[in-house]
Short mmCIF file of C-alpha atoms in Angstrom, two decimals:
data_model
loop_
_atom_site.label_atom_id
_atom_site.label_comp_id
_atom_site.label_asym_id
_atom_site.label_seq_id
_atom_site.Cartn_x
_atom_site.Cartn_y
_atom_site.Cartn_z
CA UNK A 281 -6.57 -0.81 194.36
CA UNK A 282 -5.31 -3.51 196.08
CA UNK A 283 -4.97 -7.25 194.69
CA UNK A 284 -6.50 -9.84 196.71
CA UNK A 285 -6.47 -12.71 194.08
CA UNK A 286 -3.66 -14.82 194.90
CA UNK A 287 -3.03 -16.19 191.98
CA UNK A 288 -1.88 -12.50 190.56
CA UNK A 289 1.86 -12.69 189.58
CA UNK A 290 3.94 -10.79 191.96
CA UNK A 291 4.75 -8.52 188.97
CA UNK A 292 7.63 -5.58 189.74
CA UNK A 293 8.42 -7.04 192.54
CA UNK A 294 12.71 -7.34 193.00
CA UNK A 295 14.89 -9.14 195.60
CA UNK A 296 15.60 -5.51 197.00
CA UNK A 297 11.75 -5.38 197.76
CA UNK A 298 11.29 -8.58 199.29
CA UNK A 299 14.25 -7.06 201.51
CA UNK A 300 12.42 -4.20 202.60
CA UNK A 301 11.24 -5.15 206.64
CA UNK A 302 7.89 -4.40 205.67
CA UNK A 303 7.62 -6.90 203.22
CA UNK A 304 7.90 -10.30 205.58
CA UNK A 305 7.52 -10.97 208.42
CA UNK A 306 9.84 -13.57 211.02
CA UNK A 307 6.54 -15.37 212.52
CA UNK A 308 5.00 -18.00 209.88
CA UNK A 309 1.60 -17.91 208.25
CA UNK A 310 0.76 -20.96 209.82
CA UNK A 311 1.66 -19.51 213.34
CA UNK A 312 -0.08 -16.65 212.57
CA UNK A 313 -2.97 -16.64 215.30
CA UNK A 314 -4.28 -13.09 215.45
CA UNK A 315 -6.63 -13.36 212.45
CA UNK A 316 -4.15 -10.74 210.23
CA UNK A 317 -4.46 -11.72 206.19
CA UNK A 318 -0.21 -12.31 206.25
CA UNK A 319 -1.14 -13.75 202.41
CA UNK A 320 -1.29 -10.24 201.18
CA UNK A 321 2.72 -9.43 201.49
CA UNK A 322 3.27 -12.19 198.82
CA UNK A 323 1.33 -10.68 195.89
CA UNK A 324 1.99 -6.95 196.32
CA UNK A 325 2.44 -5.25 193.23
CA UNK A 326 4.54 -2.19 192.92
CA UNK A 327 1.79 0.35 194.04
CA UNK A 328 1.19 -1.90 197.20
CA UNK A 329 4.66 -1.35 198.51
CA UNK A 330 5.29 1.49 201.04
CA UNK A 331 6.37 4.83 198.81
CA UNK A 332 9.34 7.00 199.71
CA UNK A 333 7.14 9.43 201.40
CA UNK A 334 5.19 7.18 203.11
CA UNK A 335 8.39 5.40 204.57
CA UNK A 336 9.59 9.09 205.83
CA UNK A 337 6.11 9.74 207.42
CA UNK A 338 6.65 6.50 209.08
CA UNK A 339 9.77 6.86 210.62
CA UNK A 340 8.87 10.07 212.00
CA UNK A 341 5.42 8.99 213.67
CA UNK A 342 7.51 5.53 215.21
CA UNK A 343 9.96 8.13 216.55
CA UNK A 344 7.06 10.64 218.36
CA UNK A 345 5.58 7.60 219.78
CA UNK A 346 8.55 6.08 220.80
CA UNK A 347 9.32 8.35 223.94
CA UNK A 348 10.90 6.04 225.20
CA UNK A 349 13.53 5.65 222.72
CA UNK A 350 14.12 2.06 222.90
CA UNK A 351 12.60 1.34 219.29
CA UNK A 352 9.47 -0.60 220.93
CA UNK A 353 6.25 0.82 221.30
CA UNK A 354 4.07 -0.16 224.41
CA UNK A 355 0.77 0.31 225.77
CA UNK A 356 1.65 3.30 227.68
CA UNK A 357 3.41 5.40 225.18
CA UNK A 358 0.58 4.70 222.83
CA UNK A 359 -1.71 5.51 225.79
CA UNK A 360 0.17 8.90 225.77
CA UNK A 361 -0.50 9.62 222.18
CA UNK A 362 -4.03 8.99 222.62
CA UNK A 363 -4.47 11.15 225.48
CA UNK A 364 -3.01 13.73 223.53
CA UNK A 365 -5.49 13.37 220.51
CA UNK A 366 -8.19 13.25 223.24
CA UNK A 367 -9.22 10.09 222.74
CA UNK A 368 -8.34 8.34 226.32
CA UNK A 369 -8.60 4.55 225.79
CA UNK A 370 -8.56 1.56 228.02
CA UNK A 371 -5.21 -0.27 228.63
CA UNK A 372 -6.79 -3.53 227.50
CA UNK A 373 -7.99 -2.11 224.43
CA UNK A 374 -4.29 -1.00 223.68
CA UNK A 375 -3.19 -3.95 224.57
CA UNK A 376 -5.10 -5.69 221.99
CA UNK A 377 -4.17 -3.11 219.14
CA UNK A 378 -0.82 -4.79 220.07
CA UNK A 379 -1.60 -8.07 220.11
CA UNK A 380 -2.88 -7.80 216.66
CA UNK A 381 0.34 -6.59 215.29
CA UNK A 382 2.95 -8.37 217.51
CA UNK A 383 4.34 -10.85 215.68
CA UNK A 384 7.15 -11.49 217.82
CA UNK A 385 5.08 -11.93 221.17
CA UNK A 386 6.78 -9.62 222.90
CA UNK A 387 3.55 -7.57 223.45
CA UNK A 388 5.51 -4.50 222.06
CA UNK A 389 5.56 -3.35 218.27
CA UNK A 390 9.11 -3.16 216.60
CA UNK A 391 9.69 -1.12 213.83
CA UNK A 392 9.82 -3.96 211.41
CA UNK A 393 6.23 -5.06 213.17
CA UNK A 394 5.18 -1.29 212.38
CA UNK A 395 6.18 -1.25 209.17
CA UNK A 396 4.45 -4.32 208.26
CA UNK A 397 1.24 -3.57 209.57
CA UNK A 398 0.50 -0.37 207.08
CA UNK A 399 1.94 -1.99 204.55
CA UNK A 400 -1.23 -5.07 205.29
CA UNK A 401 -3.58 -2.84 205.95
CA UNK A 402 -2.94 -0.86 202.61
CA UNK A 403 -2.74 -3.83 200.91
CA UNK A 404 -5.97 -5.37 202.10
CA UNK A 405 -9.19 -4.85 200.21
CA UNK A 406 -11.70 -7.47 202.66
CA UNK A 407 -11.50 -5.40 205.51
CA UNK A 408 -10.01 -8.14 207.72
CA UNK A 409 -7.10 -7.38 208.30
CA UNK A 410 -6.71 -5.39 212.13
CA UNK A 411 -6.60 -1.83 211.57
CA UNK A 412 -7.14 -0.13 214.74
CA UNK A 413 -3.38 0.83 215.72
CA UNK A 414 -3.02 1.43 211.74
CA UNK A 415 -5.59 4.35 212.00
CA UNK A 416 -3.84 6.29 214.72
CA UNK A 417 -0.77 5.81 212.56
CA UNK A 418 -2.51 6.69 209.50
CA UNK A 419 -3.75 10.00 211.43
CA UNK A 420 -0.52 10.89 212.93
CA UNK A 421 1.11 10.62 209.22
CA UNK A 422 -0.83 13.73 208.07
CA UNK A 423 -0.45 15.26 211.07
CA UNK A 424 3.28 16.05 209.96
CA UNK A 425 3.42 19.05 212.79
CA UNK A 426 1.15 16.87 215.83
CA UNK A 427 -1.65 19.23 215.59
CA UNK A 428 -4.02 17.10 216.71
CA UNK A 429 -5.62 17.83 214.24
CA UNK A 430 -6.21 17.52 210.60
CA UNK A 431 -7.13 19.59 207.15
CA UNK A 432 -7.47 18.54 203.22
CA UNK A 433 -3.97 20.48 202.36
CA UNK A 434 -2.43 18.08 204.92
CA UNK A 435 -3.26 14.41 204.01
CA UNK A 436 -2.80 15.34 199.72
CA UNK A 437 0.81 14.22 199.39
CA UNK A 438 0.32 11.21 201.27
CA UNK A 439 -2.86 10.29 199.58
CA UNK A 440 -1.61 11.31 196.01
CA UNK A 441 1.01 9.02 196.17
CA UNK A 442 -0.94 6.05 197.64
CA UNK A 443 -4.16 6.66 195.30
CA UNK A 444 -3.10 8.68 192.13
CA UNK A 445 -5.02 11.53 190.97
CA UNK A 446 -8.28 9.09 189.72
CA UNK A 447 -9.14 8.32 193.42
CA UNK A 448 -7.86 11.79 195.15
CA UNK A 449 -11.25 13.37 195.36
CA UNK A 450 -13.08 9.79 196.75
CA UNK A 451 -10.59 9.36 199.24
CA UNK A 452 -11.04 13.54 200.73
CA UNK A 453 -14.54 12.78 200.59
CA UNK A 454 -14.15 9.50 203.06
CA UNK A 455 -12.04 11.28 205.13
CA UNK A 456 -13.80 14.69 205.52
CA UNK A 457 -17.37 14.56 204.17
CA UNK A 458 -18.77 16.60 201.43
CA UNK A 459 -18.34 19.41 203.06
CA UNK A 460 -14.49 20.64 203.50
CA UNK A 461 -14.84 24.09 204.67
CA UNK A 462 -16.37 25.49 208.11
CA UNK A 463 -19.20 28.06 208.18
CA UNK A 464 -16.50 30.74 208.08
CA UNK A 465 -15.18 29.36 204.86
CA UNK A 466 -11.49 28.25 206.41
CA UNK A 467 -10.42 24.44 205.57
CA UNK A 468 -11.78 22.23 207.54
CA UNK A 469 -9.91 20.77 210.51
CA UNK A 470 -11.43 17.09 212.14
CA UNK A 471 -10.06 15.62 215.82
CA UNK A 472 -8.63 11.77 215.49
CA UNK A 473 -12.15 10.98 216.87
CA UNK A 474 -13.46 12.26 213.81
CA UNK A 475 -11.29 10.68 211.51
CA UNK A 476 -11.58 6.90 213.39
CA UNK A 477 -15.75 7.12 213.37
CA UNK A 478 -15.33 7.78 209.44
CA UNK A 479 -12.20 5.04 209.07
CA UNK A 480 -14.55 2.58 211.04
CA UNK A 481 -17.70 3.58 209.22
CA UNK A 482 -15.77 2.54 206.08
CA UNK A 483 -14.39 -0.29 206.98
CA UNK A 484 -18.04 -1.65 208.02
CA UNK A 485 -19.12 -0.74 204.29
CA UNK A 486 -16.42 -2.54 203.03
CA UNK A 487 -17.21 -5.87 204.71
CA UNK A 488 -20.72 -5.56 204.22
CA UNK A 489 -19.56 -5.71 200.42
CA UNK A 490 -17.16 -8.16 200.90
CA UNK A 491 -20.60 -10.57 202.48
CA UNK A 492 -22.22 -9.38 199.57
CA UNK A 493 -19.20 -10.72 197.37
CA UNK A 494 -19.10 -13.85 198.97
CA UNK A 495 -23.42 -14.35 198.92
CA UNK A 496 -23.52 -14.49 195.51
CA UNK A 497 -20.22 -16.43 194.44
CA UNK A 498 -21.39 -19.74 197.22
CA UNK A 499 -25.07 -18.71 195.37
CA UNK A 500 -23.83 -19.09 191.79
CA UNK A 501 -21.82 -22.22 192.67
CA UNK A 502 -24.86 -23.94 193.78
CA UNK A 503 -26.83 -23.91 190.66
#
């Protein structure tokens, strides 16, 4: 699980981390005006840094999107992607998936920019932190062939090496339901539409707890 305290000693972490372009970020905290938790990248413990295969899955999503090949991604050529999944979205909307994650301003995402929104987003346990270009990213990484769509056998290395073997079976069962296998008994195969109403479904449960959290904490420190 992810550590939110931030008084947790950045334990494991080495100068070769703190390296990684994932890690930080060029804009400040302070200048930070897009609402993302930027506090998280300073008390990542080893499991909260991006794993070898999640780098690899990373690098090979950035490069489908990027058809432009000019290492930015823009609206259009996410656009693209999302026509292609099916799931046609308003330029504004992609715009603002941006927004969230452009540090730089340049209303494009850089790889650096990429790489340090997942590593955020799978650092944050509040459910603040923006997530909607993360979950087309997130899709798209066990999509390793660009499907469009997805199965169990697909997302288990990635998830393995994020959750461990302890949270393996929770994390299917967010992702697919209860029920993994079609009437005809074949593995189950969900659209990216599928996968974002359950990703957004979650995320609402996890702020509701994070209210609930927070009630009783401000409650407790009144009496």
């Amino acid at each position: 699980m992810a550590v939110c305290d931030k008084n947790f000693p950045r334990a494991g972490i080495t100068a070769e981390m703190m390296d990684l372009a994932g890690f930080s970020v060029a804009n400040p905290r302070e200048n930070n005006h897009r609402g993302s938790t930027m506090g998280n990248s300073d008390y990542l413990t080893p499991k909260e840094n991006v794993q070898p295969v999640e780098l690899a899955a990373l690098e090979r999503v950035f490069k489908y999107l990027d058809t432009k090949r000019d290492k930015k991604l823009c609206w259009q050529e996410i656009s693209d992607a999302l026509i292609k999944l099916g799931h046609k979205t308003p330029k504004d909307q992609i715009e603002l998936w941006i927004w969230e994650v452009d540090d730089d301003l340049d209303q494009m995402v850089g790889w650096e920019e990429f790489l340090s929104m997942y590593q955020r987003c799978i650092s944050d346990c509040t459910g603040l932190e923006p997530r909607n270009l993360f979950n087309l990213v997130q899709f798209l990484m066990y999509d390793k062939d660009f499907t469009m769509r997805i199965s169990v056998e697909q997302t288990l290395q990635i998830l393995f090496v994020r959750h461990g073997r302890g949270e393996l079976d929770s994390e299917i069962a967010e992702i697919f339901g209860d029920q993994q296998k079609g009437p005809d008994g074949q593995e189950l195969k969900i659209t990216f539409s599928q996968f974002l109403a359950r990703a957004n479904a979650r995320l609402t449960k996890m702020r509701w707890a994070k209210k609930e959290v927070t009630k009783v904490a401000i409650s407790t420190k009144r009496r």
